[in-house]
GROMACS .gro file of C-alpha atoms in nm:
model
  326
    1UNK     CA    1  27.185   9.483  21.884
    2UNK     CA    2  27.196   9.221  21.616
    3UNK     CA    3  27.141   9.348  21.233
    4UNK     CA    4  26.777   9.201  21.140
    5UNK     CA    5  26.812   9.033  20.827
    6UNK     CA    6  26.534   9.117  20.565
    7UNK     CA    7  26.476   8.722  20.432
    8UNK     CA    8  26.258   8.458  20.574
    9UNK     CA    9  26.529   8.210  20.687
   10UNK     CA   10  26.737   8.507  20.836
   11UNK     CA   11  26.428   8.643  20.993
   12UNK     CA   12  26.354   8.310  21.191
   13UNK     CA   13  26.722   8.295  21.313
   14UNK     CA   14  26.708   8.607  21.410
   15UNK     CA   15  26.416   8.590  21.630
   16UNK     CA   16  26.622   8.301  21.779
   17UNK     CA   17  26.919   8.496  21.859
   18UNK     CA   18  26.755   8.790  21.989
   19UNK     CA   19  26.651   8.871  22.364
   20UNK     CA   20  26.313   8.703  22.390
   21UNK     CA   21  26.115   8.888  22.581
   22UNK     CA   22  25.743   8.887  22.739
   23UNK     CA   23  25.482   9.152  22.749
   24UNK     CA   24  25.155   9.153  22.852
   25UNK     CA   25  24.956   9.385  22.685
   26UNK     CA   26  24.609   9.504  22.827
   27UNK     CA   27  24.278   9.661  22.565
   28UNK     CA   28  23.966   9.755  22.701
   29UNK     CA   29  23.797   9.523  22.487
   30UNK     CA   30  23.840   9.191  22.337
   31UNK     CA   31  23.765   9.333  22.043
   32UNK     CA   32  23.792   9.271  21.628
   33UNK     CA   33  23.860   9.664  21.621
   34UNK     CA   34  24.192   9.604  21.717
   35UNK     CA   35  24.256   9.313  21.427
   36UNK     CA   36  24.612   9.455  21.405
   37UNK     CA   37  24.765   9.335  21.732
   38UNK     CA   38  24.605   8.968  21.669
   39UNK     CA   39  24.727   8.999  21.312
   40UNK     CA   40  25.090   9.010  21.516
   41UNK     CA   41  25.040   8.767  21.748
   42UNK     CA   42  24.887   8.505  21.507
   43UNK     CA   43  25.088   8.546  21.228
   44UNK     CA   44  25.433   8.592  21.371
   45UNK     CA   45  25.498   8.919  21.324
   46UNK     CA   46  25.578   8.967  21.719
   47UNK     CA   47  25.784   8.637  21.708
   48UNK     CA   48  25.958   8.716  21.469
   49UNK     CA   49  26.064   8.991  21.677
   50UNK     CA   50  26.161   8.749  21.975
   51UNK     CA   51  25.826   8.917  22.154
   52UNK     CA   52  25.585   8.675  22.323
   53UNK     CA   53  25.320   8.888  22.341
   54UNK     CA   54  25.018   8.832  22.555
   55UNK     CA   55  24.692   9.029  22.510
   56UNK     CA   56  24.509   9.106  22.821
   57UNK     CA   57  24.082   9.221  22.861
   58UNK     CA   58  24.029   9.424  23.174
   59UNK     CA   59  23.720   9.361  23.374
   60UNK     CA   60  23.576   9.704  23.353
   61UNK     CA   61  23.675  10.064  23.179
   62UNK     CA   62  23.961  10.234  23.246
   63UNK     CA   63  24.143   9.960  23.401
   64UNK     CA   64  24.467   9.970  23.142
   65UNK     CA   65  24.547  10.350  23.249
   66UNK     CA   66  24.546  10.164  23.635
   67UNK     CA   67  24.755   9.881  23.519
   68UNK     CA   68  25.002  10.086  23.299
   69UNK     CA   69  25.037  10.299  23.656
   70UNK     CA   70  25.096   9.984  23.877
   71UNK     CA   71  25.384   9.822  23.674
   72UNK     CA   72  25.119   9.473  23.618
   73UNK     CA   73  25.157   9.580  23.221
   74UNK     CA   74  25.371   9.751  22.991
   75UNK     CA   75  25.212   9.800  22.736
   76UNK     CA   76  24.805   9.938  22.668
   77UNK     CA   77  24.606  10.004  22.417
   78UNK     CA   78  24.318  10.216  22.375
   79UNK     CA   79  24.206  10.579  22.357
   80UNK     CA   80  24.438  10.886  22.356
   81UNK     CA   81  24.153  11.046  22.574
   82UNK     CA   82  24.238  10.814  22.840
   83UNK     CA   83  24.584  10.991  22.881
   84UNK     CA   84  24.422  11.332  22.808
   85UNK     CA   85  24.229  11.242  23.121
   86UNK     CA   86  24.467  11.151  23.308
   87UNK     CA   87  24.721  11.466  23.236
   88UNK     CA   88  24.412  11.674  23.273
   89UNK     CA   89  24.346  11.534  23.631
   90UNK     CA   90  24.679  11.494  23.764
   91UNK     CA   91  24.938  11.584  23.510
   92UNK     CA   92  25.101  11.205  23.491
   93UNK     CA   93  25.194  11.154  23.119
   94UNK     CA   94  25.104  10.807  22.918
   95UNK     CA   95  25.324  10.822  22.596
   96UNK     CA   96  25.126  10.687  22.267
   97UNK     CA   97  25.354  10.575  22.018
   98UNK     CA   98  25.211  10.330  21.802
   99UNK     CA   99  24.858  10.410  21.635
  100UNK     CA  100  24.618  10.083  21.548
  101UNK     CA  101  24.294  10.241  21.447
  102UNK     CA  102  24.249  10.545  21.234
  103UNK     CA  103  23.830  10.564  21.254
  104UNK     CA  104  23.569  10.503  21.510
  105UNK     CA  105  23.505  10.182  21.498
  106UNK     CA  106  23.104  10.222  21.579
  107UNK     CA  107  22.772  10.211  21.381
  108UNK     CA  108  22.428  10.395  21.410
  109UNK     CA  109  22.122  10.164  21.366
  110UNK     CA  110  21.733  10.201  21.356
  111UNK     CA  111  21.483   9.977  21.294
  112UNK     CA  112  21.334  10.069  20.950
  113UNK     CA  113  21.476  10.166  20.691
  114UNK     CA  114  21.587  10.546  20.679
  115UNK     CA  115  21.681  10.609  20.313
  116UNK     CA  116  21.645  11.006  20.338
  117UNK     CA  117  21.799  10.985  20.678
  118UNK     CA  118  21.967  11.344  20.842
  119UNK     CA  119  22.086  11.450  21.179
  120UNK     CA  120  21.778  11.611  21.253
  121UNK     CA  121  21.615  11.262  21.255
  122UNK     CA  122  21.737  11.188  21.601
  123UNK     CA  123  21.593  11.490  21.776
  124UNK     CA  124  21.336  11.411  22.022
  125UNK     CA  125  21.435  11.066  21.989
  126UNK     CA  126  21.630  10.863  22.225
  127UNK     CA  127  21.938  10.681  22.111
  128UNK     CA  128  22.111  10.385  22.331
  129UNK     CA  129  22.480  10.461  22.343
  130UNK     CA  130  22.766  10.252  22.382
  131UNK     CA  131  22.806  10.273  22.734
  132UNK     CA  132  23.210  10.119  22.809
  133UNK     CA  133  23.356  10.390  22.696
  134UNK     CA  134  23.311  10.756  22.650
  135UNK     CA  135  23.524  10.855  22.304
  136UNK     CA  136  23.182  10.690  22.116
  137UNK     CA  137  22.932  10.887  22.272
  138UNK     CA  138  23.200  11.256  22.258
  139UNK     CA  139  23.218  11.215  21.877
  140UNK     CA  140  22.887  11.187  21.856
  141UNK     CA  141  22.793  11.511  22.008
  142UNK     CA  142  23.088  11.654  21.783
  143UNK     CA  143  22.913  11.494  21.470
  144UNK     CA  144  22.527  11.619  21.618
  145UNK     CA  145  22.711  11.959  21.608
  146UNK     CA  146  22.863  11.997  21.289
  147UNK     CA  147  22.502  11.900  21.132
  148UNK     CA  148  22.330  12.182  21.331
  149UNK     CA  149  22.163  11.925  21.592
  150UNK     CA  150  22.199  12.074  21.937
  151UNK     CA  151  22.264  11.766  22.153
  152UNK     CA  152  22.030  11.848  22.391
  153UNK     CA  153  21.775  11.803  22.257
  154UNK     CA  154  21.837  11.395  22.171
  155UNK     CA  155  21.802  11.199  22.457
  156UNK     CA  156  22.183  10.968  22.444
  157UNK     CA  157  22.127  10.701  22.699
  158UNK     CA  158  22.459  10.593  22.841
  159UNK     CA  159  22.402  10.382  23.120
  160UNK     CA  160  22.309  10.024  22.972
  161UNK     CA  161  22.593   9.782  22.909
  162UNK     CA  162  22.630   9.601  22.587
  163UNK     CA  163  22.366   9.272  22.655
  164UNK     CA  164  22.159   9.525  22.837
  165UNK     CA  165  22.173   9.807  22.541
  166UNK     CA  166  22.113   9.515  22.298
  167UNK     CA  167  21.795   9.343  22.511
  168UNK     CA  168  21.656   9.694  22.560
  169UNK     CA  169  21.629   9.790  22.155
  170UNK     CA  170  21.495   9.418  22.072
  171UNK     CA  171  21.271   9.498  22.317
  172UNK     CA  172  21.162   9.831  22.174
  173UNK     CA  173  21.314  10.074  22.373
  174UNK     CA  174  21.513  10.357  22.217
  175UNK     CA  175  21.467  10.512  21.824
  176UNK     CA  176  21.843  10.447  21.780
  177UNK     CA  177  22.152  10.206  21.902
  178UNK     CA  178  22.487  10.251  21.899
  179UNK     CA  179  22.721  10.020  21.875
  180UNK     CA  180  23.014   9.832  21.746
  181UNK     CA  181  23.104   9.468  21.592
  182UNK     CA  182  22.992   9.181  21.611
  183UNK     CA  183  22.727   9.292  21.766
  184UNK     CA  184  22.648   9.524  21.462
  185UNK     CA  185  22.669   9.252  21.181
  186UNK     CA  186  22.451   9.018  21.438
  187UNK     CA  187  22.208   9.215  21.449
  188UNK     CA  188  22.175   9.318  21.077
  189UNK     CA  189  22.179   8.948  20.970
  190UNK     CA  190  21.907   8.911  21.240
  191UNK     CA  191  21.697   9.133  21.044
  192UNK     CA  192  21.658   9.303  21.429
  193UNK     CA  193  21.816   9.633  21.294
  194UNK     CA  194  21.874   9.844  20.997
  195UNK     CA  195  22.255  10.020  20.927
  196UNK     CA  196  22.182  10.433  20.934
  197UNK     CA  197  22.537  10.496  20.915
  198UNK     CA  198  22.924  10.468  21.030
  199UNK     CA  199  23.025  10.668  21.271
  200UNK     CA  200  23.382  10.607  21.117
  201UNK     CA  201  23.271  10.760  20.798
  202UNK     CA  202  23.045  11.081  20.997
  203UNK     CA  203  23.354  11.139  21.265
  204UNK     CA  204  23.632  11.126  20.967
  205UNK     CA  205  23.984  11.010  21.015
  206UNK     CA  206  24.077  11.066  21.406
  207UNK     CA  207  24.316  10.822  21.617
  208UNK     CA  208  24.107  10.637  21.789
  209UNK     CA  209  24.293  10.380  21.898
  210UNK     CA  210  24.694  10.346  21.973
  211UNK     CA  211  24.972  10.161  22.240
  212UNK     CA  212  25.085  10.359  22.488
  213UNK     CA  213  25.327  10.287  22.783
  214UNK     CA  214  25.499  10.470  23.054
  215UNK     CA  215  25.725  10.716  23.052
  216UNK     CA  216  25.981  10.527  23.198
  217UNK     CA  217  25.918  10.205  23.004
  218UNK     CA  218  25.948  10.426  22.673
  219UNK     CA  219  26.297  10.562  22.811
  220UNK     CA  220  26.456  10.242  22.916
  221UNK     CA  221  26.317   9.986  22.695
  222UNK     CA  222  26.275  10.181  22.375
  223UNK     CA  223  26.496   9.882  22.190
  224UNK     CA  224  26.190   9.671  22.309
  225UNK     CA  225  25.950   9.916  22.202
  226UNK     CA  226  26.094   9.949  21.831
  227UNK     CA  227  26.073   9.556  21.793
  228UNK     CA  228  25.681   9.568  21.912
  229UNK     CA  229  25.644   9.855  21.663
  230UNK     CA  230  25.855   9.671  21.363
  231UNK     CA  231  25.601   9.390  21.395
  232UNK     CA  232  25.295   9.579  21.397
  233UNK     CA  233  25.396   9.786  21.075
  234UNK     CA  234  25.426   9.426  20.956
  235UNK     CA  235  25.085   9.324  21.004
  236UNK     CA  236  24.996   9.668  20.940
  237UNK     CA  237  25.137   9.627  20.567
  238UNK     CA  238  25.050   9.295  20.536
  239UNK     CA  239  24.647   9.378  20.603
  240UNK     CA  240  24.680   9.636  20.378
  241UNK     CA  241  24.706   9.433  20.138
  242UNK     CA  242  24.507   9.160  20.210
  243UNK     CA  243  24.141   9.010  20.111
  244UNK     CA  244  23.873   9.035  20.438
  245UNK     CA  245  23.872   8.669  20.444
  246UNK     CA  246  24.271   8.648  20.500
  247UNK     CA  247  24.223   8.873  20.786
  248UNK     CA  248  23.912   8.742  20.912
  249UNK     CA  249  24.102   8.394  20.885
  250UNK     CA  250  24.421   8.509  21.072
  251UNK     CA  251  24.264   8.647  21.372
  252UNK     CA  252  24.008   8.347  21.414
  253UNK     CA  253  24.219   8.186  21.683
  254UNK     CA  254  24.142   8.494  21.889
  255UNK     CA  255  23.756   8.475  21.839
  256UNK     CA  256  23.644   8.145  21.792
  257UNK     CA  257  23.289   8.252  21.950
  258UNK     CA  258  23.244   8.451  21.651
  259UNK     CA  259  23.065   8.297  21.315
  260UNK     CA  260  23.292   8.279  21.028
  261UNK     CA  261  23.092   8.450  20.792
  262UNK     CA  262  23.038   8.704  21.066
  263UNK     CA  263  23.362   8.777  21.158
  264UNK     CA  264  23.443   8.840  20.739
  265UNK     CA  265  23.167   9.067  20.699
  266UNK     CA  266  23.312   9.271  21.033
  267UNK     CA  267  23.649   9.266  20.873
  268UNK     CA  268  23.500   9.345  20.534
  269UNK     CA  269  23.282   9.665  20.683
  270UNK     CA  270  23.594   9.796  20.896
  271UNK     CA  271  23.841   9.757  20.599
  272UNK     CA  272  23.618   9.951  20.391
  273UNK     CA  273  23.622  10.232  20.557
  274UNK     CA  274  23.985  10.273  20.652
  275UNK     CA  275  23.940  10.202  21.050
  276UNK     CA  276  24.301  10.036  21.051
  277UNK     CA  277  24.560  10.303  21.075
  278UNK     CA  278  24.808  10.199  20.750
  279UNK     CA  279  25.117  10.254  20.981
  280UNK     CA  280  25.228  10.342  21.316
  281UNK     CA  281  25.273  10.726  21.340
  282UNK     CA  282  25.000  10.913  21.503
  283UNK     CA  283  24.974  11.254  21.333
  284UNK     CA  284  24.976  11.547  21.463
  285UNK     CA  285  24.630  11.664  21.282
  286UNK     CA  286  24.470  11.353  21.423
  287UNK     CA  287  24.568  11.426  21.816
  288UNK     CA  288  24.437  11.780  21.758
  289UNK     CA  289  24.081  11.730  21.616
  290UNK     CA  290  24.029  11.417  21.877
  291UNK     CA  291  24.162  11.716  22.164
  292UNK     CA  292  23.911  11.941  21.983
  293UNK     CA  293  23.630  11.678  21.995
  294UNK     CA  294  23.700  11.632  22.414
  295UNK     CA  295  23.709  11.996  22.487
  296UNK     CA  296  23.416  12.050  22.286
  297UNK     CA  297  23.287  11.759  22.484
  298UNK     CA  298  23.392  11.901  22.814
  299UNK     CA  299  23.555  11.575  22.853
  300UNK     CA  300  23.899  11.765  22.909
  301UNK     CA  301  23.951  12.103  23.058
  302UNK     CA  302  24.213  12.216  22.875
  303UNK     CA  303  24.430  12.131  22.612
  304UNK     CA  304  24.749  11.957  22.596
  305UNK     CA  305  25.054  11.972  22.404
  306UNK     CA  306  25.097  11.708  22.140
  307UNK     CA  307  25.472  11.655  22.205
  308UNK     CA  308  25.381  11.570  22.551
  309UNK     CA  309  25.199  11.314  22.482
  310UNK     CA  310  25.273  11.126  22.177
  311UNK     CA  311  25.607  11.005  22.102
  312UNK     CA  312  25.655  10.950  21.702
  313UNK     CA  313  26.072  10.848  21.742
  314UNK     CA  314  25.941  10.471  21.795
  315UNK     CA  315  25.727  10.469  21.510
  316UNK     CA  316  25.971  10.667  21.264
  317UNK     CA  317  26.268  10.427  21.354
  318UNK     CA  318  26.042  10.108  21.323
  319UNK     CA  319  25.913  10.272  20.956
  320UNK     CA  320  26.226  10.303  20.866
  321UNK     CA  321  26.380   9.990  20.960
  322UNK     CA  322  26.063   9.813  20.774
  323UNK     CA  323  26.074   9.976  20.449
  324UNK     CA  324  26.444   9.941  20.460
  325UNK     CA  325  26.356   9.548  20.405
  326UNK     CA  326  26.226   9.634  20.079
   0.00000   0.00000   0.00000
């Protein structure tokens, strides 16, 4: 393998020199939550890498675990639970090695105004959950829990797809909606709901969102793997220290359906509260307290060792390599 050089001219030659290669890589969601991996793509970082990186949307939940399986992508990103599913089903491993986002990435809304507002507020009540995906709806029970609010007794609907969750609470239904951006911004700027709280700020730090791959694509590629992990430590760094409106300007090819100002104040909100992870290692602490929240959850059965399912040698060596630049 070549020596990457560590200046701009050198960089570009480099990613000339080096095996290009292509990799599709699959989220459940077309999503500004995952502004990292666009920050790559449309800033270079993954070219400069010699990675032509294509970001895939599934048509329903679940379907990047399926495609990981079938060989149709190699790389995924989403939820540690999904692997934690899976190796709780069947025992078939999914490797994370790369975290993205460090918070939940969803926000609890009312209608009016609740200045005084506690936990105890949504008993009785019915709150529309975000229905895609289950990680929003288990750390909410964890959060109901830690305040003293037995979940049973708030009625969590989980059933109505985004549009449908959204047309239901402007048409009155539900006390509460859950949900994530744009949709959250929309509607505040709308005047059609009122922010109650993140659920980034009630869950705490927890990895919500990393890449994972296969076990055999993490063996025999890993020289792959370490150049896609290089590049997003680079955007990664670069965000870090970045205004909203860079980022929000960066990732606009991606979303051109969403409203400038919009798409700032979504960067803006999820900066602020430390959603993207800072770098690329998925900690140990994290993967335990997100296990904790699925058994708790009865999402999992039983737990599962982090070593089995989170490989940190990727990240460390891309870290390294990175800060070596300096």
């Amino acid at each position: 393998m070549l020596p990457r050089p560590t200046d701009g001219l050198g960089r570009l030659l480099y990613s000339r020199a080096v095996d290009r290669r292509a990799l599709a890589v699959m989220s459940p969601f077309h999503s500004l939550f995952y502004a990292p991996q666009f920050v790559a793509i449309h800033r270079g970082f993954f070219a400069e890498e010699g990675l032509e990186v294509t970001a895939k949307t599934p048509g329903r939940a679940g379907a990047t675990v399926t495609a990981l399986l079938d060989g149709a992508i190699q790389i995924g990103l989403g939820g540690i639970m999904r692997s934690l599913e899976l190796a709780d089903r069947d025992g078939r491993v999914l490797p994370h090695f790369a975290e993205v986002n460090s918070r939940n990435g969803f926000f609890l809304l009312s209608r009016e105004p609740r200045p005084h507002f506690s936990w105890s507020d949504l008993e009785g009540k019915e709150v529309i959950s975000f229905a895609e995906a289950p990680t929003p709806w288990q750390c909410m029970l964890t959060v109901l829990r830690r305040h003293g609010v037995d979940p049973a007794r708030v009625r969590i609907t989980r059933d109505l797809p985004t549009p449908e969750a959204v047309a239901a609470f402007r048409s009155g239904r539900g006390d509460f909606l859950e949900q994530g951006q744009p949709v959250t911004e929309q509607l505040l700027a709308e005047g059609a709901a009122v922010l109650i709280t993140s659920m980034g700020d009630a869950t705490g730090p927890v990895p919500f969102s990393s890449y994972m791959t296969t076990p055999e694509f993490l063996t025999n590629e890993r020289p792959v793997l370490e150049r896609f992990t290089r590049a997003l430590y680079r955007a990664q760094r670069w965000m870090a220290a970045a205004a909203p409106g860079e980022i929000a300007s960066a990732v606009a090819p991606a979303f051109p359906d969403i409203e400038a100002g919009v798409r700032e104040k979504v960067v803006d909100r999820y900066q602020r509260q430390g959603t993207w992870a800072r770098d690329p290692l998925v900690r140990r602490p994290g993967y335990e307290y997100l296990q904790r929240i699925l058994l708790a959850g009865d999402f999992i059965k039983r737990p599962h060792p982090y070593e089995d399912l989170i490989d940190t040698t990727i990240a460390g060596a891309a870290m390294a390599a990175v800060e070596s630049e300096r």
